[in-house]
Amino acid sequence: MATILIAEARFYPHLNDMLLAGARRAIEAAGHKHETVTVPGALELPAAISLTAKSGRFCAFVALGVVIRGETYHFEVVAEESARALMDLTLDGFAIGNGILTVENEAQAIERADPEHGDKGGHAARAALSLFDLREQFA
């Protein structure tokens, strides 16, 4: 049994609750344990994963958050830089499932976050577990 870290950017608590429910359900269904850390926003997620990875306690990571387009360029910066940094960590050998939603509005976020519909939290957890399994297979 492995321990998976769920790192969540809790900027939209009601949406994160749905993402977390899906991720936790997927991890538990696979027979693993999980812990959760919370950071302010999506830009902090890669740092949270990098910092906690140094503990050696976690075999895979799930990044969860929601970025909703606003009226400024900030949306693009947050969406692109958080995804890029997570990809950099993945290419360095970390098993990470990216569950950061980047959406136009709250309705899109709800559809994707809801474990009974889009279940993007569950998808991100299963992606992390898949990468963990692949790494173990070739270790």
XYZ file of N, CA, C and O in Angstrom, residues 3 5 13 21 56 59 63 82 97 101 104 108 110 118 124:
60
model
N 1.364 5.589 -0.198
C 0.723 6.824 0.253
C 0.862 7.867 -0.843
O 1.971 8.143 -1.314
N 0.114 11.801 -2.078
C -0.147 13.147 -1.584
C -1.095 13.860 -2.533
O -0.858 13.900 -3.744
N -13.346 26.698 -2.496
C -13.582 25.532 -1.625
C -14.686 24.597 -2.110
O -14.525 23.371 -2.056
N -13.125 14.783 -3.385
C -13.939 13.574 -3.230
C -13.607 12.569 -4.317
O -13.453 11.369 -4.045
N 10.186 11.881 1.209
C 10.230 10.476 0.854
C 9.008 9.682 1.295
O 8.961 8.464 1.130
N 4.638 8.305 -2.780
C 5.075 7.655 -4.013
C 4.463 8.292 -5.253
O 4.918 8.044 -6.363
N -2.324 16.911 -8.073
C -2.471 18.363 -7.965
C -3.896 18.735 -8.323
O -4.370 18.412 -9.418
N 1.513 26.871 -14.003
C 1.297 25.741 -13.097
C 1.412 24.431 -13.874
O 2.044 23.479 -13.400
N -0.467 13.443 -11.124
C -1.694 13.608 -11.885
C -2.118 15.061 -11.788
O -2.274 15.596 -10.693
N -8.180 22.375 -12.956
C -9.163 22.757 -13.969
C -8.879 24.169 -14.440
O -8.675 25.069 -13.622
N -13.632 28.492 -18.301
C -14.154 29.821 -18.608
C -15.079 30.350 -17.520
O -15.180 31.562 -17.332
N -18.716 25.396 -15.942
C -17.785 24.422 -16.518
C -17.001 23.722 -15.423
O -16.755 22.512 -15.501
N -17.925 23.162 -12.298
C -18.802 22.227 -11.579
C -18.967 20.937 -12.371
O -18.868 19.836 -11.819
N -17.877 14.809 -14.548
C -16.538 14.846 -15.144
C -15.478 14.120 -14.341
O -14.535 13.569 -14.900
N -7.320 12.585 -12.273
C -5.959 12.985 -11.906
C -5.331 11.952 -10.973
O -4.147 11.615 -11.118
